[in-house]
C-alpha positions as a Python dict, from the first residue, in 0.01 Angstrom:
ca = {
    (1, 'M'): (0, 0, 0),
    (2, 'P'): (111, 38, 367),
    (3, 'L'): (-116, 210, 614),
    (4, 'Q'): (-68, 582, 647),
    (5, 'T'): (-131, 770, 969),
    (6, 'S'): (-292, 1112, 986),
    (7, 'Y'): (-448, 1331, 1259),
    (8, 'L'): (-212, 1307, 1552),
    (9, 'Y'): (-254, 1487, 1883),
    (10, 'C'): (-51, 1456, 2198),
    (11, 'E'): (64, 1711, 2451),
    (12, 'D'): (413, 1556, 2470),
    (13, 'W'): (461, 1257, 2245),
    (14, 'S'): (804, 1168, 2380),
    (15, 'K'): (671, 1129, 2732),
    (16, 'S'): (293, 1084, 2724),
    (17, 'C'): (250, 875, 2414),
    (18, 'A'): (548, 645, 2435),
    (19, 'P'): (461, 276, 2491),
    (20, 'S'): (410, 179, 2855),
    (21, 'K'): (724, 49, 3024),
    (22, 'P'): (778, -124, 3359),
    (23, 'D'): (915, 74, 3649),
    (24, 'S'): (1214, -50, 3858),
    (25, 'R'): (983, -301, 4033),
    (26, 'G'): (850, -438, 3708),
    (27, 'T'): (510, -274, 3753),
    (28, 'I'): (333, -121, 3455),
    (29, 'E'): (235, 231, 3561),
    (30, 'R'): (74, 351, 3240),
    (31, 'V'): (-218, 184, 3064),
    (32, 'R'): (-268, 244, 2692),
    (33, 'I'): (-620, 205, 2554),
    (34, 'L'): (-732, 177, 2192),
    (35, 'F'): (-1099, 264, 2109),
    (36, 'V'): (-1199, 175, 1753),
    (37, 'G'): (-1481, 377, 1602),
    (38, 'D'): (-1802, 225, 1455),
    (39, 'I'): (-1705, -81, 1251),
    (40, 'F'): (-1914, -56, 937),
    (41, 'G'): (-1997, -369, 740),
    (42, 'R'): (-1750, -604, 575),
    (43, 'P'): (-1504, -324, 477),
    (44, 'G'): (-1476, -217, 841),
    (45, 'R'): (-1437, -573, 965),
    (46, 'E'): (-1169, -652, 708),
    (47, 'I'): (-951, -348, 790),
    (48, 'V'): (-974, -440, 1160),
    (49, 'R'): (-883, -800, 1075),
    (50, 'D'): (-586, -689, 864),
    (51, 'H'): (-437, -422, 1093),
    (52, 'L'): (-560, -439, 1453),
    (53, 'A'): (-291, -679, 1569),
    (54, 'D'): (-17, -459, 1426),
    (55, 'V'): (-158, -142, 1587),
    (56, 'V'): (-177, -322, 1924),
    (57, 'A'): (180, -451, 1895),
    (58, 'T'): (349, -139, 1767),
    (59, 'R'): (170, 104, 1998),
    (60, 'G'): (181, -102, 2320),
    (61, 'I'): (-198, -128, 2355),
    (62, 'E'): (-322, -298, 2669),
    (63, 'L'): (-701, -265, 2629),
    (64, 'V'): (-904, -265, 2302),
    (65, 'V'): (-1264, -145, 2290),
    (66, 'A'): (-1462, -120, 1962),
    (67, 'N'): (-1811, -10, 1867),
    (68, 'G'): (-1968, -285, 1660),
    (69, 'E'): (-2333, -188, 1614),
    (70, 'N'): (-2294, -152, 1235),
    (71, 'A'): (-2076, -454, 1174),
    (72, 'A'): (-2350, -659, 996),
    (73, 'A'): (-2370, -499, 651),
    (74, 'G'): (-2391, -157, 814),
    (75, 'F'): (-2697, -229, 1031),
    (76, 'G'): (-2683, -426, 1350),
    (77, 'L'): (-2462, -702, 1491),
    (78, 'T'): (-2508, -1077, 1467),
    (79, 'P'): (-2375, -1325, 1730),
    (80, 'S'): (-2130, -1479, 1479),
    (81, 'L'): (-1989, -1134, 1387),
    (82, 'A'): (-1958, -1041, 1755),
    (83, 'E'): (-1753, -1356, 1814),
    (84, 'E'): (-1544, -1280, 1504),
    (85, 'I'): (-1459, -929, 1632),
    (86, 'L'): (-1370, -1063, 1974),
    (87, 'R'): (-1138, -1319, 1818),
    (88, 'L'): (-953, -1042, 1632),
    (89, 'G'): (-836, -907, 1970),
    (90, 'V'): (-1111, -666, 2077),
    (91, 'D'): (-1167, -697, 2454),
    (92, 'V'): (-1509, -532, 2474),
    (93, 'I'): (-1764, -444, 2203),
    (94, 'T'): (-1995, -147, 2256),
    (95, 'T'): (-2302, -73, 2047),
    (96, 'G'): (-2591, 174, 2021),
    (97, 'N'): (-2936, 221, 1870),
    (98, 'H'): (-2870, -8, 1570),
    (99, 'V'): (-2780, -308, 1786),
    (100, 'W'): (-3139, -436, 1762),
    (101, 'D'): (-3144, -439, 1379),
    (102, 'K'): (-3055, -810, 1386),
    (103, 'R'): (-3308, -979, 1614),
    (104, 'E'): (-3087, -1274, 1699),
    (105, 'I'): (-2867, -1046, 1913),
    (106, 'A'): (-3127, -1051, 2189),
    (107, 'D'): (-3084, -1425, 2246),
    (108, 'Y'): (-2706, -1378, 2233),
    (109, 'F'): (-2730, -1122, 2509),
    (110, 'R'): (-2937, -1360, 2716),
    (111, 'S'): (-2664, -1622, 2678),
    (112, 'A'): (-2430, -1392, 2874),
    (113, 'E'): (-2574, -1547, 3191),
    (114, 'R'): (-2382, -1870, 3113),
    (115, 'N'): (-2036, -1898, 3264),
    (116, 'G'): (-1761, -1828, 3013),
    (117, 'S'): (-1989, -1677, 2752),
    (118, 'N'): (-1824, -1413, 2533),
    (119, 'A'): (-2161, -1239, 2515),
    (120, 'R'): (-2089, -1071, 2847),
    (121, 'R'): (-1820, -866, 2669),
    (122, 'V'): (-2071, -733, 2417),
    (123, 'L'): (-2268, -439, 2550),
    (124, 'R'): (-2591, -257, 2466),
    (125, 'P'): (-2646, 95, 2606),
    (126, 'A'): (-2691, 82, 2984),
    (127, 'N'): (-2978, 330, 2989),
    (128, 'Y'): (-3227, 103, 2812),
    (129, 'P'): (-3514, -22, 3033),
    (130, 'A'): (-3408, -269, 3302),
    (131, 'D'): (-3571, -573, 3141),
    (132, 'T'): (-3402, -519, 2806),
    (133, 'P'): (-3178, -816, 2709),
    (134, 'G'): (-2810, -755, 2773),
    (135, 'V'): (-2610, -526, 2997),
    (136, 'G'): (-2450, -187, 2951),
    (137, 'W'): (-2122, -225, 3140),
    (138, 'Y'): (-1834, -469, 3176),
    (139, 'E'): (-1570, -493, 3443),
    (140, 'G'): (-1260, -711, 3395),
    (141, 'Q'): (-881, -717, 3376),
    (142, 'T'): (-644, -651, 3093),
    (143, 'K'): (-394, -917, 2981),
    (144, 'R'): (-141, -754, 3216),
    (145, 'G'): (-384, -769, 3506),
    (146, 'T'): (-501, -408, 3520),
    (147, 'P'): (-865, -378, 3640),
    (148, 'F'): (-1084, -186, 3394),
    (149, 'A'): (-1447, -112, 3318),
    (150, 'V'): (-1634, -10, 3005),
    (151, 'I'): (-1969, 169, 3014),
    (152, 'N'): (-2198, 204, 2711),
    (153, 'L'): (-2446, 492, 2711),
    (154, 'Q'): (-2694, 626, 2456),
    (155, 'G'): (-2804, 989, 2415),
    (156, 'R'): (-3163, 1107, 2404),
    (157, 'V'): (-3141, 1419, 2186),
    (158, 'F'): (-3276, 1331, 1835),
    (159, 'M'): (-3281, 965, 1941),
    (160, 'V'): (-3508, 718, 2124),
    (161, 'D'): (-3614, 860, 2461),
    (162, 'N'): (-3436, 616, 2691),
    (163, 'D'): (-3357, 656, 3053),
    (164, 'D'): (-3131, 943, 3162),
    (165, 'P'): (-2770, 857, 3062),
    (166, 'F'): (-2624, 1098, 3316),
    (167, 'R'): (-2792, 941, 3616),
    (168, 'T'): (-2736, 595, 3472),
    (169, 'A'): (-2363, 670, 3473),
    (170, 'D'): (-2385, 790, 3835),
    (171, 'R'): (-2551, 464, 3937),
    (172, 'L'): (-2301, 243, 3760),
    (173, 'L'): (-1997, 429, 3895),
    (174, 'E'): (-2117, 376, 4250),
    (175, 'N'): (-2050, 1, 4211),
    (176, 'I'): (-1753, -8, 3970),
    (177, 'R'): (-1428, -74, 4151),
    (178, 'A'): (-1183, -29, 3864),
    (179, 'K'): (-1000, 300, 3832),
    (180, 'V'): (-958, 270, 3453),
    (181, 'V'): (-1309, 338, 3313),
    (182, 'V'): (-1391, 401, 2944),
    (183, 'V'): (-1732, 541, 2847),
    (184, 'D'): (-1880, 509, 2497),
    (185, 'M'): (-2132, 792, 2460),
    (186, 'H'): (-2338, 691, 2156),
    (187, 'A'): (-2531, 1003, 2067),
    (188, 'E'): (-2641, 1229, 1784),
    (189, 'A'): (-2602, 1572, 1943),
    (190, 'T'): (-2252, 1705, 1998),
    (191, 'S'): (-2379, 1915, 2290),
    (192, 'E'): (-2503, 1603, 2473),
    (193, 'K'): (-2168, 1428, 2425),
    (194, 'I'): (-1971, 1727, 2542),
    (195, 'A'): (-2200, 1764, 2842),
    (196, 'M'): (-2132, 1404, 2934),
    (197, 'G'): (-1758, 1465, 2910),
    (198, 'W'): (-1771, 1754, 3156),
    (199, 'Y'): (-2016, 1573, 3380),
    (200, 'L'): (-1784, 1276, 3417),
    (201, 'D'): (-1456, 1469, 3418),
    (202, 'G'): (-1239, 1329, 3698),
    (203, 'R'): (-1463, 1027, 3751),
    (204, 'V'): (-1370, 820, 3445),
    (205, 'T'): (-1065, 776, 3227),
    (206, 'A'): (-1227, 865, 2898),
    (207, 'V'): (-1554, 969, 2739),
    (208, 'V'): (-1550, 902, 2365),
    (209, 'G'): (-1843, 959, 2128),
    (210, 'T'): (-1975, 732, 1859),
    (211, 'H'): (-2275, 718, 1619),
    (212, 'T'): (-2226, 1000, 1367),
    (213, 'H'): (-1946, 819, 1173),
    (214, 'V'): (-1762, 1149, 1125),
    (215, 'P'): (-1438, 1195, 1325),
    (216, 'T'): (-1412, 1519, 1512),
    (217, 'A'): (-1099, 1720, 1593),
    (218, 'D'): (-1165, 1817, 1956),
    (219, 'E'): (-960, 1558, 2141),
    (220, 'R'): (-828, 1682, 2476),
    (221, 'V'): (-770, 1584, 2834),
    (222, 'L'): (-1018, 1773, 3051),
    (223, 'P'): (-895, 1952, 3365),
    (224, 'K'): (-970, 1672, 3613),
    (225, 'G'): (-810, 1398, 3399),
    (226, 'T'): (-1075, 1262, 3164),
    (227, 'A'): (-978, 1218, 2799),
    (228, 'Y'): (-1255, 1338, 2564),
    (229, 'L'): (-1341, 1318, 2193),
    (230, 'T'): (-1685, 1403, 2052),
    (231, 'D'): (-1678, 1132, 1784),
    (232, 'V'): (-1416, 872, 1702),
    (233, 'G'): (-1550, 831, 1351),
    (234, 'M'): (-1620, 525, 1140),
    (235, 'T'): (-1397, 228, 1071),
    (236, 'G'): (-1520, 161, 720),
    (237, 'P'): (-1561, 310, 369),
    (238, 'Y'): (-1527, 689, 350),
    (239, 'D'): (-1608, 706, -26),
    (240, 'S'): (-1972, 697, 87),
    (241, 'I'): (-2233, 882, 287),
    (242, 'I'): (-2154, 771, 643),
    (243, 'G'): (-2075, 422, 513),
    (244, 'V'): (-2359, 370, 263),
    (245, 'E'): (-2334, 381, -119),
    (246, 'K'): (-2369, 748, -212),
    (247, 'Q'): (-2631, 710, -487),
    (248, 'Q'): (-2869, 517, -255),
    (249, 'V'): (-2865, 789, 5),
    (250, 'L'): (-2895, 1066, -253),
    (251, 'E'): (-3201, 895, -399),
    (252, 'R'): (-3358, 889, -55),
    (253, 'F'): (-3299, 1259, -10),
    (254, 'L'): (-3417, 1351, -356),
    (255, 'T'): (-3733, 1139, -367),
    (256, 'S'): (-3820, 1057, -1),
    (257, 'I'): (-3883, 705, -126),
    (258, 'P'): (-3729, 435, 98),
    (259, 'T'): (-3447, 249, -73),
    (260, 'R'): (-3222, -40, 24),
    (261, 'F'): (-2899, 77, 179),
    (262, 'E'): (-2582, -118, 117),
    (263, 'P'): (-2227, -61, 251),
    (264, 'A'): (-1990, 119, 22),
    (265, 'T'): (-1648, -24, -46),
    (266, 'G'): (-1408, 261, -133),
    (267, 'D'): (-1151, 452, 76),
    (268, 'V'): (-1162, 227, 377),
    (269, 'R'): (-1014, 376, 692),
    (270, 'F'): (-943, 255, 1044),
    (271, 'S'): (-1063, 536, 1276),
    (272, 'A'): (-965, 510, 1639),
    (273, 'V'): (-838, 696, 1942),
    (274, 'V'): (-542, 602, 2168),
    (275, 'I'): (-560, 704, 2533),
    (276, 'D'): (-285, 687, 2793),
    (277, 'C'): (-377, 685, 3161),
    (278, 'D'): (-225, 633, 3499),
    (279, 'Q'): (-280, 280, 3619),
    (280, 'S'): (-335, 368, 3989),
    (281, 'S'): (-564, 667, 3951),
    (282, 'G'): (-723, 610, 3610),
    (283, 'R'): (-652, 972, 3512),
    (284, 'A'): (-579, 1024, 3146),
    (285, 'T'): (-242, 1175, 3051),
    (286, 'A'): (-274, 1191, 2670),
    (287, 'I'): (-507, 1131, 2381),
    (288, 'E'): (-417, 1065, 2017),
    (289, 'R'): (-670, 1064, 1735),
    (290, 'L'): (-568, 795, 1489),
    (291, 'V'): (-689, 753, 1130),
    (292, 'L'): (-516, 480, 925),
    (293, 'K'): (-584, 445, 556),
    (294, 'Q'): (-459, 201, 292),
}
């Protein structure tokens, strides 16, 4: 069956959400960003493999960011899967607390010091201790030459007590030169995500939340020009409990006995958000919540 689109938001689709076009001088004024929500296991990877290129082409996407911390059977990310996701057309991979579930990722992060290593485009949250392998931000250029940056942060409420994500963002923004800046706020508490959105309003292009695997319906452009969404949702199987086979999770709740969790396979959806911004200022002009299902 063809993909079906649901959950669309845009203040003025005909103007704000139309594909970017050159001006009279041939300069692209608008940048369109696609942020793909937590890729969960093989089902998530397969729907990205099958449909990302079409979404990029038909919607005029210039920059693709995806959260990949659950790509390896729902828990963690391996170097080979990181490389696979990058080959599919993702420009930067963000992660979160589950990134360490596969130990080999630490050595992969260390390899980012080599020239030309793709590992530099795979991030762990920036507010981990300074000597933690990997980095939490990336600055580069899109295929059309637009400078951009991606920052990965992790919340502290109901999660590991890392360094302050708010002050970490302040420190990183002091040195980032790009105007187009996307922040992945990987956090449990909606209040902490919303607080980060307001804290960075006007200083970054977008603050989008990940981690809970449940898409929220509060997409908006904040007053100073930052696009915001509390949680992009999961790219993976929705006939599940946040990606895992239902019976396995129910057994854990009913017995409190640890059980092996495995990715579910049914009702696979591609959950993402599309953000338009001004190339010169980085200010967001529109946000569209996108859920594609087969």
